[in-house]
Amino acid sequence: MSGILYVVGTPIGNLGDMSPRAVDTLAQVDFIAAEDTRVSLKLLNHFGIKKPLISYFEHNRREKGELIVSRILNGESCALVTDAGMPAVSDPGEDLVELCHERGVTVNAVPGPSAFVAAIALSGLPVSRFTFEGFLSMNKVSRREHLEEIRNEKRTLVFYEAPHKLLATLRDFYKALGDRRIALVREITKIHEEVIRTTISLAIEKYEAEAPKGEFVLVIEGKTEAEEDVTLEDALSLAKTYLENGMGISMAAKQAAKETGIKKGDIYKALQEEE
């Protein structure tokens, strides 16, 4: 008889958020698959749990996934944990869960803390409908395509971002989405937890003046009706104003695109046609 894979949520900062059921599950399984065994060992030691650990992360997920599933099919039970939060959410554990389903392995959830759920609750933005977008790709083409896909999204947008990439990401948001409301939620459940409610442009100014610290969840307002009213003609008129003030055609189109959300190429082409 095969065992079970338990997907176990762990604290995102405060160990007091570890549920009794999560502790019991980790204590009862045969082994634990962890994103970083060193991080998980500290958690286990805190709760006095001694269990074999196997590493399971982005770069070994195919090889270790097969090994983990094989052990479960042979009767062992496994708990899947990530460094913080709920496994399989913006996490390679997604692949292990899929593999277990494909092989007929039972998958049970032991729900726990999730950074993006906590962040949208704290954001103060409309979150009855939202879309979780995870991390933006570092690949320029994939990143540009992702931003283009969400340009007209009306639901609230939720992203994860690391501090050293935050400023570049905010600048890309400004170029793609314009100046929308944003809540930057950092260090959730930790000593320095903070919710910064501002606009994308003001957030850029803030972090140009000071280095961001901590892990961030970015909650961004979706496209509003006011934005939808902006037309190519509006953008063209704005660009003409910049031209009259001595700005070059390319720069005028770029600036008008920033402020209206209309594509720079469309504005540039319209300006050329009117020359």
Coordinates of C-alpha atoms in Angstrom, one line a residue:
M1 CA 0.0 0.0 0.0
S2 CA 1.4 3.4 -1.0
G3 CA 2.0 6.2 1.4
I4 CA 0.8 9.8 1.3
L5 CA 2.4 13.1 0.3
Y6 CA 1.5 15.9 2.8
V7 CA 1.9 19.4 1.6
V8 CA 2.7 21.3 4.8
G9 CA 2.6 25.1 5.3
T10 CA 5.3 26.5 7.5
P11 CA 5.8 29.9 9.1
I12 CA 6.8 32.9 6.9
G13 CA 8.6 34.5 9.8
N14 CA 7.0 34.0 13.2
L15 CA 7.4 30.4 14.5
G16 CA 4.2 31.0 16.6
D17 CA 2.3 30.5 13.3
M18 CA 3.1 26.8 13.1
S19 CA -0.1 24.9 13.5
P20 CA -0.3 21.9 15.9
R21 CA -1.5 19.8 13.0
A22 CA 1.6 20.8 11.0
V23 CA 3.9 19.8 13.9
D24 CA 2.1 16.5 14.3
T25 CA 2.4 15.7 10.6
L26 CA 6.1 16.4 10.5
A27 CA 6.6 14.2 13.5
Q28 CA 4.6 11.3 12.1
V29 CA 5.8 11.1 8.4
D30 CA 8.7 8.8 7.4
F31 CA 10.7 11.5 5.8
I32 CA 10.6 15.2 4.8
A33 CA 11.3 16.8 1.4
A34 CA 12.7 20.3 2.0
E35 CA 13.6 23.2 -0.3
D36 CA 16.7 23.9 1.9
T37 CA 17.4 21.1 4.5
R38 CA 19.4 23.6 6.6
V39 CA 16.5 25.9 7.0
S40 CA 14.1 23.1 7.7
L41 CA 16.4 21.5 10.2
K42 CA 16.2 24.7 12.3
L43 CA 12.4 24.4 12.3
L44 CA 12.5 20.7 13.2
N45 CA 14.9 21.3 16.0
H46 CA 12.7 24.1 17.4
F47 CA 9.8 21.7 17.7
G48 CA 12.0 18.7 18.8
I49 CA 11.3 16.7 15.7
K50 CA 13.9 14.2 14.4
K51 CA 13.2 13.0 10.9
P52 CA 15.3 12.2 7.8
L53 CA 15.5 15.1 5.3
I54 CA 15.8 14.9 1.6
S55 CA 16.6 18.1 -0.5
Y56 CA 14.1 19.0 -3.2
F57 CA 14.6 22.3 -5.0
E58 CA 14.5 23.8 -8.4
H59 CA 17.7 22.3 -9.8
N60 CA 17.3 18.7 -8.6
R61 CA 13.4 18.4 -8.7
R62 CA 13.3 15.9 -11.6
E63 CA 15.8 13.4 -10.2
K64 CA 14.6 13.8 -6.6
G65 CA 11.0 13.9 -7.6
E66 CA 11.2 10.4 -9.0
L67 CA 13.0 9.2 -5.9
I68 CA 10.4 10.7 -3.5
V69 CA 7.5 9.2 -5.4
S70 CA 9.2 5.8 -5.6
R71 CA 9.5 5.8 -1.8
I72 CA 5.9 6.9 -1.3
L73 CA 4.7 4.1 -3.6
N74 CA 6.7 1.7 -1.5
G75 CA 4.7 2.6 1.6
E76 CA 6.5 5.6 3.1
S77 CA 4.8 8.9 3.9
C78 CA 6.5 12.2 3.0
A79 CA 5.9 15.8 4.1
L80 CA 6.8 18.5 1.5
V81 CA 7.9 21.8 3.0
T82 CA 9.4 25.0 1.6
D83 CA 11.6 27.5 3.4
A84 CA 8.6 29.6 4.3
G85 CA 4.9 29.5 3.5
M86 CA 2.8 27.1 1.5
P87 CA 4.7 24.6 -0.8
A88 CA 3.9 24.5 -4.5
V89 CA 2.9 28.2 -4.6
S90 CA 5.5 29.9 -6.8
D91 CA 7.7 27.0 -5.7
P92 CA 9.1 23.8 -7.4
G93 CA 6.9 21.7 -5.1
E94 CA 4.3 22.2 -7.8
D95 CA 6.0 19.6 -9.9
L96 CA 6.2 17.1 -7.1
V97 CA 2.5 17.4 -6.5
E98 CA 1.7 17.0 -10.2
L99 CA 3.9 13.9 -10.4
C100 CA 2.2 12.3 -7.3
H101 CA -1.2 12.8 -8.9
E102 CA 0.1 11.3 -12.2
R103 CA 1.3 8.2 -10.3
G104 CA -1.8 7.8 -8.2
V105 CA -0.3 9.0 -4.9
T106 CA -2.7 10.6 -2.4
V107 CA -1.8 14.2 -1.8
N108 CA -3.1 15.9 1.4
A109 CA -2.8 19.5 2.4
V110 CA -1.9 20.8 5.9
P111 CA -2.6 24.5 5.3
G112 CA -0.4 27.2 6.7
P113 CA 0.8 30.7 6.3
S114 CA 1.0 32.2 2.8
A115 CA 2.8 35.5 2.2
F116 CA 0.6 36.7 -0.7
V117 CA -2.7 35.9 1.1
A118 CA -1.5 37.9 4.1
A119 CA -0.3 40.8 1.9
I120 CA -3.6 41.2 0.1
A121 CA -5.4 41.2 3.4
L122 CA -3.1 44.0 4.6
S123 CA -3.0 46.0 1.4
G124 CA -6.2 48.0 1.7
L125 CA -6.7 47.6 -2.1
P126 CA -9.7 45.9 -3.7
V127 CA -9.1 42.2 -3.4
S128 CA -12.4 40.5 -4.0
R129 CA -10.8 39.6 -7.3
F130 CA -7.1 39.3 -7.8
T131 CA -4.5 37.5 -9.8
F132 CA -1.3 36.1 -8.3
E133 CA 1.6 36.6 -10.7
G134 CA 4.6 35.3 -8.6
F135 CA 8.0 36.6 -9.7
L136 CA 8.7 38.4 -12.9
S137 CA 11.1 36.6 -15.1
M138 CA 14.7 37.9 -15.3
N139 CA 14.7 36.9 -19.0
K140 CA 14.1 40.2 -20.9
V141 CA 11.7 38.7 -23.5
S142 CA 9.7 36.7 -21.0
R143 CA 9.5 39.7 -18.7
R144 CA 8.3 42.0 -21.4
E145 CA 5.7 39.5 -22.5
H146 CA 4.4 39.0 -19.0
L147 CA 4.0 42.8 -18.5
E148 CA 2.3 43.1 -21.8
E149 CA -0.2 40.4 -20.8
I150 CA -1.2 42.1 -17.6
R151 CA -1.4 45.7 -19.0
N152 CA -5.2 45.6 -19.3
E153 CA -5.9 43.3 -16.3
K154 CA -8.7 44.8 -14.2
R155 CA -8.1 42.5 -11.2
T156 CA -5.7 43.5 -8.5
L157 CA -2.2 42.2 -9.3
V158 CA 0.0 40.4 -6.8
F159 CA 3.8 39.8 -7.2
Y160 CA 6.7 38.6 -5.1
E161 CA 10.0 40.4 -5.3
A162 CA 13.5 40.3 -3.7
P163 CA 15.0 43.6 -2.3
H164 CA 17.9 43.7 -4.8
K165 CA 15.5 43.5 -7.7
L166 CA 12.7 45.7 -6.4
L167 CA 13.7 49.1 -7.9
A168 CA 14.1 47.7 -11.4
T169 CA 10.8 45.9 -11.1
L170 CA 9.0 49.1 -10.0
R171 CA 10.5 50.9 -13.0
D172 CA 9.2 48.2 -15.3
F173 CA 5.8 48.4 -13.7
Y174 CA 5.7 52.1 -14.3
K175 CA 6.6 51.8 -17.9
A176 CA 4.0 49.0 -18.5
L177 CA 1.2 50.0 -16.2
G178 CA 1.5 53.7 -15.6
D179 CA 1.3 55.3 -12.2
R180 CA -1.1 53.1 -10.2
R181 CA -1.8 52.6 -6.5
I182 CA 0.5 50.0 -4.9
A183 CA 0.9 48.5 -1.5
L184 CA 4.4 47.2 -0.8
V185 CA 4.2 44.7 2.1
R186 CA 7.5 43.6 3.5
E187 CA 8.8 41.2 6.2
I188 CA 5.3 39.8 7.0
T189 CA 5.0 38.4 10.6
K190 CA 8.5 39.5 11.4
I191 CA 9.7 42.3 13.7
H192 CA 10.0 44.9 10.9
E193 CA 6.7 44.1 9.1
E194 CA 5.5 47.1 7.2
V195 CA 2.8 48.1 4.7
I196 CA 3.6 51.0 2.4
R197 CA 0.6 52.3 0.6
T198 CA 1.6 54.7 -2.2
T199 CA 1.8 55.0 -6.0
I200 CA 4.3 53.3 -8.3
S201 CA 6.1 56.6 -9.1
L202 CA 6.5 57.5 -5.4
A203 CA 7.7 54.0 -4.5
I204 CA 10.4 54.5 -7.2
E205 CA 11.4 57.8 -5.6
K206 CA 11.5 56.2 -2.2
Y207 CA 13.8 53.4 -3.2
E208 CA 16.0 55.5 -5.3
A209 CA 16.8 57.4 -2.1
E210 CA 17.1 54.3 0.2
A211 CA 18.0 50.7 -0.3
P212 CA 15.0 48.3 0.1
K213 CA 15.3 45.7 2.8
G214 CA 13.4 42.4 3.3
E215 CA 11.3 40.3 1.1
F216 CA 8.4 42.1 -0.6
V217 CA 4.9 41.3 -1.7
L218 CA 3.7 43.9 -4.2
V219 CA -0.1 44.5 -4.5
I220 CA -1.0 46.7 -7.5
E221 CA -4.3 48.2 -8.4
G222 CA -5.8 46.7 -11.6
K223 CA -6.7 48.8 -14.6
T224 CA -9.4 51.3 -13.8
E225 CA -12.2 52.8 -15.9
A226 CA -10.4 56.1 -16.0
E227 CA -7.4 54.4 -17.6
E228 CA -9.6 52.8 -20.2
D229 CA -10.9 56.2 -21.3
V230 CA -7.4 57.1 -22.5
T231 CA -7.2 56.9 -26.3
L232 CA -4.4 57.0 -28.9
E233 CA -5.7 60.5 -29.7
D234 CA -5.2 61.6 -26.1
A235 CA -1.7 60.2 -26.1
L236 CA -1.0 61.9 -29.5
S237 CA -2.2 65.2 -28.2
L238 CA 0.1 64.9 -25.1
A239 CA 3.0 64.0 -27.3
K240 CA 2.4 67.0 -29.5
T241 CA 2.6 69.2 -26.4
Y242 CA 6.0 67.8 -25.6
L243 CA 7.1 68.4 -29.2
E244 CA 6.1 72.0 -29.0
N245 CA 8.2 72.3 -25.8
G246 CA 11.3 71.2 -27.7
M247 CA 11.3 67.5 -27.0
G248 CA 12.4 65.1 -29.8
I249 CA 9.8 62.8 -31.4
S250 CA 11.1 59.6 -29.9
M251 CA 11.3 61.1 -26.4
A252 CA 7.9 62.7 -26.7
A253 CA 6.3 59.4 -27.7
K254 CA 8.1 57.6 -24.9
Q255 CA 6.9 60.2 -22.3
A256 CA 3.4 60.1 -23.6
A257 CA 3.4 56.3 -23.5
K258 CA 4.5 56.4 -19.8
E259 CA 1.7 58.7 -18.8
T260 CA -1.1 57.1 -20.8
G261 CA -0.3 53.4 -21.1
I262 CA -0.6 53.7 -24.9
K263 CA 2.2 51.9 -26.7
K264 CA 5.1 54.1 -27.6
G265 CA 5.3 52.6 -31.1
D266 CA 1.7 53.5 -31.8
I267 CA 2.2 57.1 -30.7
Y268 CA 5.5 57.4 -32.6
K269 CA 3.9 56.1 -35.8
A270 CA 1.0 58.6 -35.4
L271 CA 3.3 61.5 -34.9
Q272 CA 5.3 60.5 -38.0
E273 CA 2.1 60.3 -40.1
E274 CA 1.1 63.8 -39.1
E275 CA 4.5 65.4 -40.1

